[in-house]
Amino acid sequence: MNDGELTGQVRTHIADVLEPACALHAHVVAPLLSLRRAALADGFDPVPHSSFRDFSRQLTIWNGKFSGERPLLDASGQRVDASASTPHERIEAILAWSALPGASRHHWGTDVDFIDGRATPPGYRVQLTPEEFAPGGLYAPLAEWLEANAARFGFFRPFRGVLSGVQAEPWHFSFAPVADQARRNLRPAVLRKAIEAAPLLGKELVLARLDELHARYVANIDWP
Ligand SMILES: [Zn+2]
């Protein structure tokens, strides 16, 4: 992947899939379809609730939370009043749940957030919360199946809340052979260039701490 692909500014590495509807790195389509075929045989239907997401979409999420137009939660899930918090506090709260634009693994097309299409009742609004995937939750059986089987197809969970600064996300799976190369190629300098050119709220603070943020949220991930 080139720098534009690594930071989600172009989608030349992405293929659109109709069934299940998603957008993936061209080399991730076949492994994902194999995983889904095996899951269907076992009674589950893992479908990506999100897959490829571009830089501008991530920028909209970031700026919406920073400005207080979107709800902002801290790492423990408590609502943060954007107008009563410092820019530094807002950045910390955003990063607990959302990636810095340019630093999302979803830019690579290698990462997906799975839900179980068979377990989702009509009209249900998917939230991607830990409760949905914990024992007794709607997607707990799928989470268990993925935990046991995803590695056979090359997928792993990068966010287990251990080494990565990102909160534990039991729904987020990554295709290791392509994603690990991308992770190594997304150097701090590549990220810096993308952020410098973007209308990002809090940009000066982010750039001043960029090496630290890169280490916490890009370089450090959890392996099985
Ligand atoms: Zn995700």
CSV table of C-alpha atoms and ligand atoms in Angstrom, one decimal:
chain,number,residue,atom,x,y,z
A,1,MET,CA,0.0,0.0,0.0
A,2,ASN,CA,1.2,3.5,-0.8
A,3,ASP,CA,1.0,6.5,1.7
A,4,GLY,CA,-2.5,7.6,0.4
A,5,GLU,CA,-3.8,4.0,0.8
A,6,LEU,CA,-2.3,3.6,4.3
A,7,THR,CA,-4.0,6.8,5.5
A,8,GLY,CA,-7.3,6.2,3.7
A,9,GLN,CA,-7.0,9.2,1.4
A,10,VAL,CA,-7.5,7.1,-1.7
A,11,ARG,CA,-9.3,3.8,-2.3
A,12,THR,CA,-7.2,2.3,-5.1
A,13,HIS,CA,-6.6,-0.8,-2.8
A,14,ILE,CA,-10.3,-1.4,-2.2
A,15,ALA,CA,-12.8,-3.8,-3.8
A,16,ASP,CA,-16.5,-3.5,-3.3
A,17,VAL,CA,-18.2,-6.7,-2.3
A,18,LEU,CA,-22.0,-7.2,-2.8
A,19,GLU,CA,-22.6,-10.2,-0.6
A,20,PRO,CA,-22.0,-9.5,2.2
A,21,ALA,CA,-22.1,-5.8,1.4
A,22,CYS,CA,-18.7,-4.4,2.4
A,23,ALA,CA,-15.6,-2.7,1.0
A,24,LEU,CA,-12.3,-4.6,1.5
A,25,HIS,CA,-8.6,-4.6,0.5
A,26,ALA,CA,-8.5,-6.7,-2.7
A,27,HIS,CA,-6.4,-9.4,-1.0
A,28,VAL,CA,-8.9,-9.7,2.0
A,29,VAL,CA,-12.0,-10.6,-0.1
A,30,ALA,CA,-11.3,-14.3,-0.5
A,31,PRO,CA,-10.2,-15.0,3.1
A,32,LEU,CA,-13.2,-13.2,4.4
A,33,LEU,CA,-15.6,-15.1,2.2
A,34,SER,CA,-13.9,-18.4,3.3
A,35,LEU,CA,-14.4,-17.5,7.0
A,36,ARG,CA,-18.0,-16.6,6.3
A,37,ARG,CA,-18.7,-19.8,4.5
A,38,ALA,CA,-17.3,-21.9,7.4
A,39,ALA,CA,-19.3,-19.8,9.9
A,40,LEU,CA,-22.6,-20.3,7.9
A,41,ALA,CA,-22.1,-24.0,8.0
A,42,ASP,CA,-21.9,-23.7,11.8
A,43,GLY,CA,-25.0,-21.6,12.0
A,44,PHE,CA,-23.6,-18.1,12.2
A,45,ASP,CA,-23.5,-15.3,9.7
A,46,PRO,CA,-20.6,-12.9,10.3
A,47,VAL,CA,-21.2,-9.8,8.3
A,48,PRO,CA,-19.2,-6.6,8.5
A,49,HIS,CA,-21.0,-3.8,10.2
A,50,SER,CA,-18.2,-1.6,9.1
A,51,SER,CA,-15.2,-2.4,6.8
A,52,PHE,CA,-13.2,0.2,4.8
A,53,ARG,CA,-13.6,3.7,6.1
A,54,ASP,CA,-11.9,6.6,4.4
A,55,PHE,CA,-9.9,9.6,5.9
A,56,SER,CA,-12.6,12.2,5.3
A,57,ARG,CA,-15.2,10.0,7.1
A,58,GLN,CA,-12.9,9.6,10.1
A,59,LEU,CA,-12.2,13.3,10.0
A,60,THR,CA,-16.0,14.0,10.2
A,61,ILE,CA,-16.2,11.7,13.3
A,62,TRP,CA,-13.2,13.4,14.9
A,63,ASN,CA,-14.2,17.0,14.3
A,64,GLY,CA,-17.8,16.2,15.4
A,65,LYS,CA,-16.7,14.8,18.7
A,66,PHE,CA,-14.0,17.5,19.3
A,67,SER,CA,-16.6,20.3,18.7
A,68,GLY,CA,-19.3,18.7,20.8
A,69,GLU,CA,-21.7,18.2,17.8
A,70,ARG,CA,-21.4,14.4,18.4
A,71,PRO,CA,-21.6,12.8,21.9
A,72,LEU,CA,-18.2,12.4,23.5
A,73,LEU,CA,-17.6,9.6,26.0
A,74,ASP,CA,-14.5,9.1,28.2
A,75,ALA,CA,-12.7,5.7,28.4
A,76,SER,CA,-15.2,4.5,31.1
A,77,GLY,CA,-18.2,5.4,29.0
A,78,GLN,CA,-19.1,8.6,30.9
A,79,ARG,CA,-20.4,11.6,28.9
A,80,VAL,CA,-17.8,14.4,28.6
A,81,ASP,CA,-19.1,18.0,28.2
A,82,ALA,CA,-17.0,19.3,25.3
A,83,SER,CA,-17.4,22.9,26.3
A,84,ALA,CA,-16.3,22.3,29.9
A,85,SER,CA,-13.2,20.2,29.0
A,86,THR,CA,-9.7,21.1,27.8
A,87,PRO,CA,-8.7,20.3,24.2
A,88,HIS,CA,-6.2,17.7,25.7
A,89,GLU,CA,-9.1,16.0,27.6
A,90,ARG,CA,-11.2,15.9,24.5
A,91,ILE,CA,-8.5,14.3,22.5
A,92,GLU,CA,-8.0,11.6,25.2
A,93,ALA,CA,-11.7,10.9,25.2
A,94,ILE,CA,-12.0,10.7,21.4
A,95,LEU,CA,-9.1,8.3,21.2
A,96,ALA,CA,-10.6,5.9,23.7
A,97,TRP,CA,-13.3,5.1,21.1
A,98,SER,CA,-12.3,6.5,17.7
A,99,ALA,CA,-9.0,6.6,15.7
A,100,LEU,CA,-7.1,9.6,14.7
A,101,PRO,CA,-7.9,10.3,11.0
A,102,GLY,CA,-5.1,8.6,9.0
A,103,ALA,CA,-4.4,6.1,11.8
A,104,SER,CA,-7.5,3.9,11.6
A,105,ARG,CA,-6.9,0.3,10.7
A,106,HIS,CA,-10.2,0.6,8.8
A,107,HIS,CA,-8.4,2.7,6.2
A,108,TRP,CA,-6.5,-0.4,5.0
A,109,GLY,CA,-9.5,-2.4,4.1
A,110,THR,CA,-8.0,-5.3,6.2
A,111,ASP,CA,-10.2,-4.7,9.3
A,112,VAL,CA,-13.9,-5.3,9.9
A,113,ASP,CA,-16.4,-5.0,12.7
A,114,PHE,CA,-18.4,-8.3,12.7
A,115,ILE,CA,-22.0,-8.7,13.8
A,116,ASP,CA,-24.1,-11.9,13.3
A,117,GLY,CA,-26.7,-11.3,10.6
A,118,ARG,CA,-28.7,-14.3,11.7
A,119,ALA,CA,-28.9,-13.2,15.4
A,120,THR,CA,-29.9,-9.6,14.6
A,121,PRO,CA,-33.7,-9.0,15.0
A,122,PRO,CA,-35.5,-7.0,12.3
A,123,GLY,CA,-35.2,-3.3,13.2
A,124,TYR,CA,-32.5,-3.8,15.8
A,125,ARG,CA,-30.1,-0.9,16.0
A,126,VAL,CA,-26.6,-2.3,16.3
A,127,GLN,CA,-24.5,-0.4,18.9
A,128,LEU,CA,-21.2,-2.3,19.0
A,129,THR,CA,-21.0,-2.3,22.7
A,130,PRO,CA,-19.1,-4.8,25.0
A,131,GLU,CA,-22.5,-5.9,26.4
A,132,GLU,CA,-23.7,-7.2,23.0
A,133,PHE,CA,-20.7,-9.5,22.8
A,134,ALA,CA,-20.4,-10.5,26.4
A,135,PRO,CA,-22.0,-13.8,27.7
A,136,GLY,CA,-25.8,-13.5,27.4
A,137,GLY,CA,-25.4,-10.8,24.7
A,138,LEU,CA,-27.0,-11.0,21.2
A,139,TYR,CA,-23.6,-11.6,19.6
A,140,ALA,CA,-21.9,-13.7,22.3
A,141,PRO,CA,-22.2,-17.0,20.3
A,142,LEU,CA,-20.6,-15.3,17.2
A,143,ALA,CA,-17.8,-13.8,19.4
A,144,GLU,CA,-17.1,-17.3,20.7
A,145,TRP,CA,-17.1,-18.8,17.3
A,146,LEU,CA,-14.7,-16.1,15.9
A,147,GLU,CA,-12.4,-16.4,18.9
A,148,ALA,CA,-12.1,-20.2,18.2
A,149,ASN,CA,-12.0,-20.1,14.4
A,150,ALA,CA,-10.9,-16.7,12.9
A,151,ALA,CA,-7.2,-17.5,13.1
A,152,ARG,CA,-7.7,-20.4,10.7
A,153,PHE,CA,-8.5,-17.9,8.0
A,154,GLY,CA,-5.8,-15.4,8.9
A,155,PHE,CA,-7.8,-13.0,11.1
A,156,PHE,CA,-7.0,-11.9,14.6
A,157,ARG,CA,-8.2,-9.3,17.2
A,158,PRO,CA,-5.8,-6.3,17.4
A,159,PHE,CA,-7.8,-4.6,20.2
A,160,ARG,CA,-8.0,-6.7,23.4
A,161,GLY,CA,-7.5,-3.8,25.8
A,162,VAL,CA,-4.0,-5.1,26.8
A,163,LEU,CA,-1.2,-3.5,24.8
A,164,SER,CA,-3.2,-1.3,22.5
A,165,GLY,CA,-4.4,2.1,23.7
A,166,VAL,CA,-7.8,1.3,22.0
A,167,GLN,CA,-10.5,-0.1,24.3
A,168,ALA,CA,-11.2,-3.9,23.9
A,169,GLU,CA,-13.3,-4.4,20.8
A,170,PRO,CA,-14.5,-8.0,20.6
A,171,TRP,CA,-16.1,-7.3,17.2
A,172,HIS,CA,-13.0,-5.9,15.5
A,173,PHE,CA,-11.0,-8.5,13.4
A,174,SER,CA,-8.0,-7.9,11.2
A,175,PHE,CA,-6.5,-9.9,8.3
A,176,ALA,CA,-3.0,-10.3,9.6
A,177,PRO,CA,-0.9,-11.0,6.5
A,178,VAL,CA,-1.9,-7.6,4.8
A,179,ALA,CA,-2.6,-5.6,8.0
A,180,ASP,CA,0.7,-6.2,9.6
A,181,GLN,CA,2.6,-5.0,6.6
A,182,ALA,CA,0.4,-1.9,6.6
A,183,ARG,CA,1.1,-1.3,10.3
A,184,ARG,CA,4.8,-1.4,9.7
A,185,ASN,CA,4.6,0.9,6.7
A,186,LEU,CA,2.4,3.5,8.4
A,187,ARG,CA,5.4,5.4,10.0
A,188,PRO,CA,4.9,8.5,12.1
A,189,ALA,CA,6.2,10.6,9.2
A,190,VAL,CA,3.5,9.3,6.9
A,191,LEU,CA,0.8,10.0,9.5
A,192,ARG,CA,2.2,13.5,10.2
A,193,LYS,CA,2.0,14.4,6.5
A,194,ALA,CA,-1.7,13.4,6.3
A,195,ILE,CA,-2.6,15.3,9.4
A,196,GLU,CA,-0.7,18.4,8.5
A,197,ALA,CA,-2.7,18.7,5.3
A,198,ALA,CA,-6.1,18.2,7.0
A,199,PRO,CA,-8.6,20.6,8.6
A,200,LEU,CA,-8.4,18.6,11.9
A,201,LEU,CA,-9.6,20.3,15.1
A,202,GLY,CA,-6.9,20.2,17.8
A,203,LYS,CA,-4.3,19.7,15.1
A,204,GLU,CA,-1.4,21.6,16.8
A,205,LEU,CA,-1.9,19.5,20.0
A,206,VAL,CA,-2.1,16.3,18.0
A,207,LEU,CA,1.1,17.1,16.0
A,208,ALA,CA,3.0,18.0,19.2
A,209,ARG,CA,2.2,14.5,20.6
A,210,LEU,CA,2.2,12.6,17.3
A,211,ASP,CA,5.0,10.1,18.1
A,212,GLU,CA,3.4,9.2,21.4
A,213,LEU,CA,0.0,8.8,19.8
A,214,HIS,CA,1.4,6.7,17.0
A,215,ALA,CA,3.1,4.3,19.5
A,216,ARG,CA,-0.1,3.9,21.6
A,217,TYR,CA,-2.7,3.6,18.9
A,218,VAL,CA,-0.9,2.3,15.7
A,219,ALA,CA,2.3,0.5,16.7
A,220,ASN,CA,1.0,-1.2,19.8
A,221,ILE,CA,-1.6,-3.9,19.1
A,222,ASP,CA,-2.7,-7.1,20.9
A,223,TRP,CA,-1.7,-10.4,19.4
A,224,PRO,CA,-3.6,-13.6,20.2
B,1,ZN,ZN,-13.4,-1.5,14.1
